[in-house]
GROMACS .gro file of C-alpha atoms in nm:
model
  446
    1UNK     CA    1   7.611   7.429  21.967
    2UNK     CA    2   7.886   7.641  21.762
    3UNK     CA    3   8.134   7.463  21.916
    4UNK     CA    4   8.020   7.142  21.776
    5UNK     CA    5   7.973   7.285  21.465
    6UNK     CA    6   8.339   7.370  21.466
    7UNK     CA    7   8.487   6.995  21.600
    8UNK     CA    8   8.245   6.828  21.343
    9UNK     CA    9   8.411   7.067  21.045
   10UNK     CA   10   8.764   7.002  21.144
   11UNK     CA   11   8.703   6.663  21.152
   12UNK     CA   12   8.524   6.677  20.813
   13UNK     CA   13   8.851   6.825  20.708
   14UNK     CA   14   9.069   6.584  20.900
   15UNK     CA   15   8.975   6.312  20.599
   16UNK     CA   16   9.029   6.545  20.304
   17UNK     CA   17   9.430   6.413  20.268
   18UNK     CA   18   9.483   6.216  20.577
   19UNK     CA   19   9.566   5.890  20.381
   20UNK     CA   20   9.791   5.998  20.123
   21UNK     CA   21   9.977   6.158  20.409
   22UNK     CA   22   9.973   5.919  20.622
   23UNK     CA   23  10.148   5.646  20.333
   24UNK     CA   24  10.375   5.936  20.273
   25UNK     CA   25  10.579   5.945  20.626
   26UNK     CA   26  10.528   5.551  20.647
   27UNK     CA   27  10.774   5.524  20.350
   28UNK     CA   28  11.096   5.489  20.522
   29UNK     CA   29  10.936   5.090  20.656
   30UNK     CA   30  10.743   5.056  20.332
   31UNK     CA   31  11.019   5.080  20.104
   32UNK     CA   32  11.190   4.862  20.275
   33UNK     CA   33  10.918   4.581  20.233
   34UNK     CA   34  10.852   4.612  19.884
   35UNK     CA   35  11.033   4.527  19.573
   36UNK     CA   36  11.029   4.846  19.430
   37UNK     CA   37  11.285   4.994  19.715
   38UNK     CA   38  11.342   5.345  19.690
   39UNK     CA   39  11.208   5.367  19.352
   40UNK     CA   40  10.855   5.322  19.492
   41UNK     CA   41  10.884   5.749  19.627
   42UNK     CA   42  10.849   5.838  19.210
   43UNK     CA   43  10.590   5.589  19.128
   44UNK     CA   44  10.375   5.702  19.396
   45UNK     CA   45  10.429   6.092  19.277
   46UNK     CA   46  10.263   5.935  18.920
   47UNK     CA   47   9.987   5.762  19.109
   48UNK     CA   48   9.878   6.056  19.299
   49UNK     CA   49   9.878   6.231  18.971
   50UNK     CA   50   9.684   5.988  18.790
   51UNK     CA   51   9.447   6.035  19.055
   52UNK     CA   52   9.346   6.402  18.913
   53UNK     CA   53   9.115   6.203  18.699
   54UNK     CA   54   8.886   6.225  18.958
   55UNK     CA   55   8.829   6.629  19.022
   56UNK     CA   56   8.866   6.682  18.651
   57UNK     CA   57   8.577   6.424  18.594
   58UNK     CA   58   8.365   6.614  18.884
   59UNK     CA   59   8.425   6.953  18.731
   60UNK     CA   60   8.337   6.843  18.391
   61UNK     CA   61   8.018   6.625  18.521
   62UNK     CA   62   7.946   6.975  18.707
   63UNK     CA   63   7.960   7.189  18.386
   64UNK     CA   64   7.784   6.949  18.125
   65UNK     CA   65   7.529   6.874  18.396
   66UNK     CA   66   7.414   7.134  18.645
   67UNK     CA   67   7.209   7.016  18.884
   68UNK     CA   68   7.213   6.679  18.846
   69UNK     CA   69   7.530   6.590  19.050
   70UNK     CA   70   7.459   6.577  19.397
   71UNK     CA   71   7.740   6.733  19.637
   72UNK     CA   72   7.611   6.457  19.918
   73UNK     CA   73   7.640   6.156  19.707
   74UNK     CA   74   7.976   6.256  19.571
   75UNK     CA   75   8.122   6.314  19.920
   76UNK     CA   76   7.967   6.020  20.055
   77UNK     CA   77   8.097   5.802  19.772
   78UNK     CA   78   8.468   5.928  19.808
   79UNK     CA   79   8.487   5.877  20.168
   80UNK     CA   80   8.346   5.499  20.164
   81UNK     CA   81   8.588   5.418  19.871
   82UNK     CA   82   8.841   5.556  20.152
   83UNK     CA   83   8.734   5.390  20.370
   84UNK     CA   84   8.721   5.062  20.234
   85UNK     CA   85   9.053   5.116  20.041
   86UNK     CA   86   9.230   5.187  20.365
   87UNK     CA   87   9.075   4.855  20.520
   88UNK     CA   88   9.188   4.648  20.187
   89UNK     CA   89   9.565   4.794  20.226
   90UNK     CA   90   9.592   4.647  20.599
   91UNK     CA   91   9.561   4.281  20.452
   92UNK     CA   92   9.715   4.336  20.079
   93UNK     CA   93  10.005   4.621  20.109
   94UNK     CA   94  10.269   4.416  20.105
   95UNK     CA   95  10.150   4.114  19.827
   96UNK     CA   96  10.334   4.130  19.575
   97UNK     CA   97  10.219   4.012  19.164
   98UNK     CA   98  10.476   3.876  18.910
   99UNK     CA   99  10.452   4.126  18.624
  100UNK     CA  100  10.719   4.148  18.317
  101UNK     CA  101  10.907   3.859  18.506
  102UNK     CA  102  10.969   4.098  18.829
  103UNK     CA  103  10.755   4.121  19.110
  104UNK     CA  104  10.609   4.428  19.173
  105UNK     CA  105  10.354   4.596  19.446
  106UNK     CA  106  10.039   4.593  19.194
  107UNK     CA  107   9.774   4.567  19.437
  108UNK     CA  108   9.979   4.885  19.693
  109UNK     CA  109   9.917   5.073  19.353
  110UNK     CA  110   9.558   4.991  19.288
  111UNK     CA  111   9.488   5.085  19.616
  112UNK     CA  112   9.695   5.377  19.705
  113UNK     CA  113   9.545   5.511  19.330
  114UNK     CA  114   9.221   5.478  19.496
  115UNK     CA  115   9.306   5.622  19.811
  116UNK     CA  116   9.468   5.950  19.618
  117UNK     CA  117   9.131   5.994  19.397
  118UNK     CA  118   8.962   6.042  19.717
  119UNK     CA  119   9.216   6.272  19.844
  120UNK     CA  120   9.227   6.433  19.489
  121UNK     CA  121   8.856   6.477  19.467
  122UNK     CA  122   8.778   6.600  19.802
  123UNK     CA  123   8.976   6.988  19.679
  124UNK     CA  124   8.671   7.014  19.468
  125UNK     CA  125   8.398   6.851  19.687
  126UNK     CA  126   8.478   6.915  20.063
  127UNK     CA  127   8.553   7.277  20.061
  128UNK     CA  128   8.225   7.377  19.817
  129UNK     CA  129   8.026   7.156  20.068
  130UNK     CA  130   8.157   7.395  20.333
  131UNK     CA  131   8.023   7.704  20.148
  132UNK     CA  132   7.665   7.616  20.287
  133UNK     CA  133   7.806   7.708  20.598
  134UNK     CA  134   7.931   8.039  20.796
  135UNK     CA  135   8.225   8.189  20.680
  136UNK     CA  136   8.420   8.117  21.025
  137UNK     CA  137   8.357   7.700  20.963
  138UNK     CA  138   8.563   7.711  20.666
  139UNK     CA  139   8.873   7.797  20.817
  140UNK     CA  140   8.814   7.558  21.086
  141UNK     CA  141   8.780   7.340  20.793
  142UNK     CA  142   9.132   7.413  20.692
  143UNK     CA  143   9.253   7.370  21.026
  144UNK     CA  144   9.147   6.999  20.968
  145UNK     CA  145   9.275   6.950  20.697
  146UNK     CA  146   9.612   7.082  20.791
  147UNK     CA  147   9.609   6.815  21.059
  148UNK     CA  148   9.576   6.570  20.798
  149UNK     CA  149   9.906   6.588  20.779
  150UNK     CA  150  10.024   6.661  21.122
  151UNK     CA  151   9.851   6.346  21.323
  152UNK     CA  152   9.982   6.089  21.088
  153UNK     CA  153  10.350   6.215  21.112
  154UNK     CA  154  10.281   6.269  21.495
  155UNK     CA  155  10.180   5.915  21.459
  156UNK     CA  156  10.456   5.790  21.298
  157UNK     CA  157  10.724   5.974  21.534
  158UNK     CA  158  10.548   5.722  21.754
  159UNK     CA  159  10.578   5.454  21.578
  160UNK     CA  160  10.983   5.538  21.518
  161UNK     CA  161  10.950   5.572  21.114
  162UNK     CA  162  11.265   5.553  20.990
  163UNK     CA  163  11.516   5.610  21.306
  164UNK     CA  164  11.832   5.514  21.224
  165UNK     CA  165  12.187   5.447  21.412
  166UNK     CA  166  12.550   5.467  21.259
  167UNK     CA  167  12.659   5.071  21.321
  168UNK     CA  168  13.045   4.990  21.252
  169UNK     CA  169  13.077   4.754  20.955
  170UNK     CA  170  13.315   4.546  21.087
  171UNK     CA  171  13.015   4.505  21.370
  172UNK     CA  172  12.794   4.407  21.117
  173UNK     CA  173  12.615   4.081  21.183
  174UNK     CA  174  12.824   3.815  20.930
  175UNK     CA  175  13.096   4.104  20.831
  176UNK     CA  176  13.413   3.975  20.977
  177UNK     CA  177  13.645   4.154  20.687
  178UNK     CA  178  13.923   4.389  20.817
  179UNK     CA  179  14.076   4.737  20.660
  180UNK     CA  180  13.909   5.045  20.673
  181UNK     CA  181  13.622   5.153  20.891
  182UNK     CA  182  13.340   5.174  20.725
  183UNK     CA  183  12.971   5.276  20.854
  184UNK     CA  184  12.685   5.140  20.759
  185UNK     CA  185  12.285   5.284  20.819
  186UNK     CA  186  12.113   5.038  21.056
  187UNK     CA  187  11.728   5.118  21.079
  188UNK     CA  188  11.554   5.022  21.392
  189UNK     CA  189  11.274   4.773  21.428
  190UNK     CA  190  10.934   5.034  21.500
  191UNK     CA  191  10.742   5.012  21.773
  192UNK     CA  192  10.393   4.940  21.616
  193UNK     CA  193  10.397   4.746  21.265
  194UNK     CA  194  10.246   4.932  20.945
  195UNK     CA  195   9.947   4.724  20.925
  196UNK     CA  196   9.832   4.895  21.298
  197UNK     CA  197   9.960   5.227  21.101
  198UNK     CA  198   9.756   5.185  20.806
  199UNK     CA  199   9.418   5.091  21.030
  200UNK     CA  200   9.478   5.385  21.195
  201UNK     CA  201   9.429   5.565  20.895
  202UNK     CA  202   9.113   5.383  20.797
  203UNK     CA  203   9.011   5.502  21.128
  204UNK     CA  204   9.050   5.867  21.055
  205UNK     CA  205   8.888   5.810  20.764
  206UNK     CA  206   8.529   5.675  20.964
  207UNK     CA  207   8.597   5.962  21.168
  208UNK     CA  208   8.594   6.225  20.874
  209UNK     CA  209   8.269   5.995  20.731
  210UNK     CA  210   8.117   6.009  21.110
  211UNK     CA  211   8.147   6.382  21.065
  212UNK     CA  212   7.998   6.467  20.748
  213UNK     CA  213   7.671   6.289  20.878
  214UNK     CA  214   7.688   6.491  21.117
  215UNK     CA  215   7.683   6.833  20.960
  216UNK     CA  216   7.430   6.695  20.724
  217UNK     CA  217   7.228   6.616  21.061
  218UNK     CA  218   7.223   6.983  21.182
  219UNK     CA  219   6.910   7.162  21.179
  220UNK     CA  220   6.860   7.348  20.887
  221UNK     CA  221   6.785   7.657  21.106
  222UNK     CA  222   7.027   7.665  21.285
  223UNK     CA  223   7.347   7.645  21.080
  224UNK     CA  224   7.303   7.422  20.739
  225UNK     CA  225   7.162   7.578  20.434
  226UNK     CA  226   6.946   7.324  20.261
  227UNK     CA  227   6.868   7.477  19.968
  228UNK     CA  228   7.098   7.454  19.699
  229UNK     CA  229   7.200   7.069  19.786
  230UNK     CA  230   7.260   6.986  19.410
  231UNK     CA  231   7.553   7.171  19.270
  232UNK     CA  232   7.344   7.345  19.043
  233UNK     CA  233   7.554   7.656  18.888
  234UNK     CA  234   7.780   7.521  18.632
  235UNK     CA  235   8.129   7.590  18.721
  236UNK     CA  236   8.318   7.832  18.457
  237UNK     CA  237   8.597   8.072  18.434
  238UNK     CA  238   8.391   8.410  18.378
  239UNK     CA  239   8.148   8.278  18.691
  240UNK     CA  240   8.434   8.188  18.866
  241UNK     CA  241   8.615   8.542  18.806
  242UNK     CA  242   8.348   8.726  18.740
  243UNK     CA  243   7.977   8.626  18.997
  244UNK     CA  244   7.943   8.754  19.330
  245UNK     CA  245   7.731   8.431  19.369
  246UNK     CA  246   7.532   8.676  19.632
  247UNK     CA  247   7.171   8.640  19.686
  248UNK     CA  248   7.007   8.986  19.637
  249UNK     CA  249   6.724   9.073  19.881
  250UNK     CA  250   6.420   9.320  19.706
  251UNK     CA  251   6.613   9.622  19.840
  252UNK     CA  252   6.916   9.508  19.592
  253UNK     CA  253   7.125   9.461  19.917
  254UNK     CA  254   7.325   9.137  19.911
  255UNK     CA  255   7.324   8.935  20.250
  256UNK     CA  256   7.356   8.572  20.369
  257UNK     CA  257   7.185   8.436  20.702
  258UNK     CA  258   7.403   8.403  20.977
  259UNK     CA  259   7.200   8.174  21.255
  260UNK     CA  260   6.866   8.166  21.345
  261UNK     CA  261   6.681   8.431  21.159
  262UNK     CA  262   7.023   8.630  21.190
  263UNK     CA  263   7.189   8.830  20.879
  264UNK     CA  264   7.489   8.985  20.759
  265UNK     CA  265   7.626   9.137  20.475
  266UNK     CA  266   7.902   8.994  20.304
  267UNK     CA  267   8.230   9.068  20.492
  268UNK     CA  268   8.479   9.193  20.167
  269UNK     CA  269   8.173   9.315  19.894
  270UNK     CA  270   8.347   9.052  19.651
  271UNK     CA  271   8.383   9.291  19.328
  272UNK     CA  272   8.716   9.183  19.291
  273UNK     CA  273   8.784   9.299  18.930
  274UNK     CA  274   8.929   9.028  18.656
  275UNK     CA  275   9.277   9.095  18.735
  276UNK     CA  276   9.232   9.105  19.093
  277UNK     CA  277   9.063   8.737  19.050
  278UNK     CA  278   9.355   8.666  18.847
  279UNK     CA  279   9.631   8.704  19.078
  280UNK     CA  280   9.413   8.545  19.364
  281UNK     CA  281   9.387   8.228  19.080
  282UNK     CA  282   9.724   8.296  19.061
  283UNK     CA  283   9.865   8.230  19.415
  284UNK     CA  284   9.638   7.959  19.408
  285UNK     CA  285   9.847   7.788  19.175
  286UNK     CA  286  10.188   7.878  19.284
  287UNK     CA  287  10.143   7.822  19.700
  288UNK     CA  288   9.992   7.431  19.575
  289UNK     CA  289  10.261   7.364  19.321
  290UNK     CA  290  10.521   7.488  19.627
  291UNK     CA  291  10.389   7.288  19.922
  292UNK     CA  292  10.259   6.982  19.725
  293UNK     CA  293  10.483   6.903  19.455
  294UNK     CA  294  10.792   7.131  19.428
  295UNK     CA  295  10.939   7.113  19.787
  296UNK     CA  296  10.826   6.787  19.903
  297UNK     CA  297  11.017   6.609  19.627
  298UNK     CA  298  11.315   6.737  19.771
  299UNK     CA  299  11.288   6.729  20.129
  300UNK     CA  300  11.468   6.460  20.170
  301UNK     CA  301  11.754   6.632  20.021
  302UNK     CA  302  11.760   6.956  20.232
  303UNK     CA  303  11.780   6.782  20.555
  304UNK     CA  304  11.918   6.430  20.593
  305UNK     CA  305  12.254   6.556  20.527
  306UNK     CA  306  12.216   6.733  20.845
  307UNK     CA  307  12.111   6.386  21.049
  308UNK     CA  308  11.830   6.206  21.053
  309UNK     CA  309  11.666   6.412  21.365
  310UNK     CA  310  11.688   6.700  21.183
  311UNK     CA  311  11.490   6.568  20.890
  312UNK     CA  312  11.245   6.453  21.154
  313UNK     CA  313  11.205   6.769  21.298
  314UNK     CA  314  11.143   6.940  21.001
  315UNK     CA  315  10.875   6.698  20.893
  316UNK     CA  316  10.694   6.683  21.209
  317UNK     CA  317  10.721   7.128  21.310
  318UNK     CA  318  10.648   7.140  20.930
  319UNK     CA  319  10.322   6.963  20.971
  320UNK     CA  320  10.228   7.124  21.257
  321UNK     CA  321  10.325   7.502  21.085
  322UNK     CA  322   9.983   7.401  20.913
  323UNK     CA  323   9.709   7.405  21.140
  324UNK     CA  324   9.871   7.638  21.349
  325UNK     CA  325   9.864   7.935  21.048
  326UNK     CA  326   9.509   7.825  21.016
  327UNK     CA  327   9.463   7.901  21.370
  328UNK     CA  328   9.607   8.235  21.325
  329UNK     CA  329   9.400   8.307  21.061
  330UNK     CA  330   9.080   8.243  21.270
  331UNK     CA  331   9.196   8.526  21.491
  332UNK     CA  332   9.383   8.745  21.263
  333UNK     CA  333   9.207   8.743  20.906
  334UNK     CA  334   9.390   9.007  20.666
  335UNK     CA  335   9.231   9.000  20.320
  336UNK     CA  336   9.468   9.247  20.119
  337UNK     CA  337   9.589   9.122  19.847
  338UNK     CA  338   9.893   9.296  19.867
  339UNK     CA  339   9.962   9.164  20.196
  340UNK     CA  340   9.904   8.810  20.084
  341UNK     CA  341  10.146   8.880  19.830
  342UNK     CA  342  10.420   8.973  20.025
  343UNK     CA  343  10.401   8.655  20.254
  344UNK     CA  344  10.350   8.467  19.945
  345UNK     CA  345  10.746   8.646  19.876
  346UNK     CA  346  10.863   8.580  20.209
  347UNK     CA  347  10.721   8.196  20.189
  348UNK     CA  348  10.898   8.162  19.825
  349UNK     CA  349  11.200   8.303  20.012
  350UNK     CA  350  11.219   8.029  20.248
  351UNK     CA  351  11.125   7.717  19.995
  352UNK     CA  352  11.404   7.885  19.791
  353UNK     CA  353  11.635   7.835  20.069
  354UNK     CA  354  11.543   7.470  20.098
  355UNK     CA  355  11.565   7.402  19.729
  356UNK     CA  356  11.915   7.542  19.732
  357UNK     CA  357  12.034   7.322  20.009
  358UNK     CA  358  11.878   7.033  19.814
  359UNK     CA  359  12.060   7.124  19.521
  360UNK     CA  360  12.402   7.141  19.730
  361UNK     CA  361  12.289   6.821  19.856
  362UNK     CA  362  12.496   6.616  19.996
  363UNK     CA  363  12.729   6.916  20.129
  364UNK     CA  364  12.477   7.183  20.211
  365UNK     CA  365  12.567   7.520  20.359
  366UNK     CA  366  12.666   7.492  20.742
  367UNK     CA  367  12.658   7.137  20.747
  368UNK     CA  368  12.737   6.961  21.065
  369UNK     CA  369  12.688   7.273  21.286
  370UNK     CA  370  12.409   7.360  21.539
  371UNK     CA  371  12.338   7.700  21.322
  372UNK     CA  372  12.257   7.526  21.010
  373UNK     CA  373  12.056   7.226  21.151
  374UNK     CA  374  11.841   7.486  21.345
  375UNK     CA  375  11.797   7.670  20.990
  376UNK     CA  376  11.689   7.460  20.798
  377UNK     CA  377  11.422   7.299  21.030
  378UNK     CA  378  11.271   7.676  21.114
  379UNK     CA  379  11.326   7.747  20.763
  380UNK     CA  380  11.056   7.504  20.666
  381UNK     CA  381  10.857   7.608  20.939
  382UNK     CA  382  10.835   7.929  20.795
  383UNK     CA  383  10.779   7.791  20.451
  384UNK     CA  384  10.499   7.591  20.597
  385UNK     CA  385  10.334   7.847  20.771
  386UNK     CA  386  10.359   8.186  20.551
  387UNK     CA  387  10.281   8.004  20.255
  388UNK     CA  388   9.933   7.706  20.468
  389UNK     CA  389   9.812   8.151  20.607
  390UNK     CA  390   9.804   8.232  20.213
  391UNK     CA  391   9.593   7.915  20.136
  392UNK     CA  392   9.332   7.982  20.372
  393UNK     CA  393   9.279   8.343  20.367
  394UNK     CA  394   9.259   8.274  19.979
  395UNK     CA  395   8.971   8.034  20.041
  396UNK     CA  396   8.799   8.282  20.280
  397UNK     CA  397   8.783   8.501  20.022
  398UNK     CA  398   8.687   8.348  19.736
  399UNK     CA  399   8.396   8.167  20.001
  400UNK     CA  400   8.232   8.477  20.001
  401UNK     CA  401   8.206   8.554  19.625
  402UNK     CA  402   8.052   8.210  19.515
  403UNK     CA  403   8.016   7.823  19.507
  404UNK     CA  404   8.165   7.826  19.172
  405UNK     CA  405   8.479   8.034  19.297
  406UNK     CA  406   8.546   7.784  19.518
  407UNK     CA  407   8.503   7.499  19.293
  408UNK     CA  408   8.761   7.684  19.083
  409UNK     CA  409   8.977   7.721  19.375
  410UNK     CA  410   9.013   7.358  19.429
  411UNK     CA  411   9.060   7.299  19.092
  412UNK     CA  412   9.351   7.596  19.091
  413UNK     CA  413   9.500   7.374  19.383
  414UNK     CA  414   9.496   7.060  19.207
  415UNK     CA  415   9.642   7.157  18.906
  416UNK     CA  416   9.925   7.408  19.124
  417UNK     CA  417  10.026   7.050  19.239
  418UNK     CA  418  10.013   6.890  18.902
  419UNK     CA  419  10.222   7.157  18.768
  420UNK     CA  420  10.508   7.139  19.075
  421UNK     CA  421  10.464   6.714  19.066
  422UNK     CA  422  10.574   6.703  18.714
  423UNK     CA  423  10.845   6.971  18.723
  424UNK     CA  424  11.050   6.804  18.984
  425UNK     CA  425  10.963   6.387  18.870
  426UNK     CA  426  11.205   6.378  18.522
  427UNK     CA  427  11.471   6.635  18.779
  428UNK     CA  428  11.490   6.424  19.082
  429UNK     CA  429  11.402   6.061  18.890
  430UNK     CA  430  11.580   6.067  18.557
  431UNK     CA  431  11.801   6.315  18.551
  432UNK     CA  432  11.925   6.268  18.882
  433UNK     CA  433  11.974   6.667  18.968
  434UNK     CA  434  11.974   6.570  19.286
  435UNK     CA  435  12.244   6.352  19.498
  436UNK     CA  436  12.195   6.190  19.844
  437UNK     CA  437  12.398   6.129  20.077
  438UNK     CA  438  12.484   5.893  20.305
  439UNK     CA  439  12.415   6.039  20.721
  440UNK     CA  440  12.686   5.756  20.845
  441UNK     CA  441  12.967   5.835  20.598
  442UNK     CA  442  13.092   6.201  20.515
  443UNK     CA  443  13.131   6.265  20.146
  444UNK     CA  444  13.191   6.644  20.178
  445UNK     CA  445  13.591   6.791  20.223
  446UNK     CA  446  13.639   6.878  20.556
   0.00000   0.00000   0.00000
């Protein structure tokens, strides 16, 4: 039964970000079909940040109407919205309408907003729900959340998304001009269509819904506590930073049920000082800003100068690093705040290297060498891996404090993601701080 709960928790976490992550890895195909072209990613960034209205609304209602916002009902609602939006996207993703005299992907934008609304809101609903389960299943949930990026990435690689080859311009169809040789990028046709890929995302959302149903049907005496199904504790900064949230028995000892009739004391004695908890929440904000906002915006610039294969390897292995880090956290749990701080510094260092290579695009260090290609792939792998471990351990620490601490953890994660995205948007799309290169034609001095 414990194995079953692990599987359900993992599948439940899979639905947290699978839709938005899936759309990002499918962009190399989508941009070729929609009128916005390569401006589409900047539109998506804005839409995803607008979707943060979802978690903001849940948090405000949780504060103003404690005990009236039913945890199960909210999660069922957002999962249903995600499933319906994915199904509609299969049929309408490439439909356009005329706005201000020009064609725009209105249907795609609207449905993407609802998918982003689901994924953003999951940060402040899914994780607090997992607090009803023993702490070991929270780590499994994080594995599922990591797989929400890895699984679509693997499917996209199988699809052949964005794979390209360099073709001599004189050999291109309809081109019979002479002169200097010029190579152009030609994208290869995918192994299956975008409609099939989006249908796969809908299936993943259905699996997450089924897992949530299964978690709610667990025998009460076995794993799941149903005493606190209403969001009955208003999350506030003070409760997130100060309240341990553990029940006290008649002898004054804090304990929690673990299995049928069993009890265990809280592992970490969650009495941190306000300064320690401020530091913990800062880690949450910074790690999510780096992994969800700052660096994803420039991954193409940092990797594509080294070649198309390097870009896809870095994307795929970075997706693998997240669930691997979560798996490591299941067997090696280090809650030391000093250790997590040092690990964050290392992860930030790898991220800084990636950012520096993006800023140097189209001529980064060691371009055209095997060493340069290996370093940039390894740097992305370690960047995601180290900071993913920090994410998991911070979540475990806050899980042992209180429900409100987890709610504020989700809010801090979304705040970090928002700050990172808003910071990078003008640098990439307005000021053009990063310069793209042509993988088939060198723009660097020899």
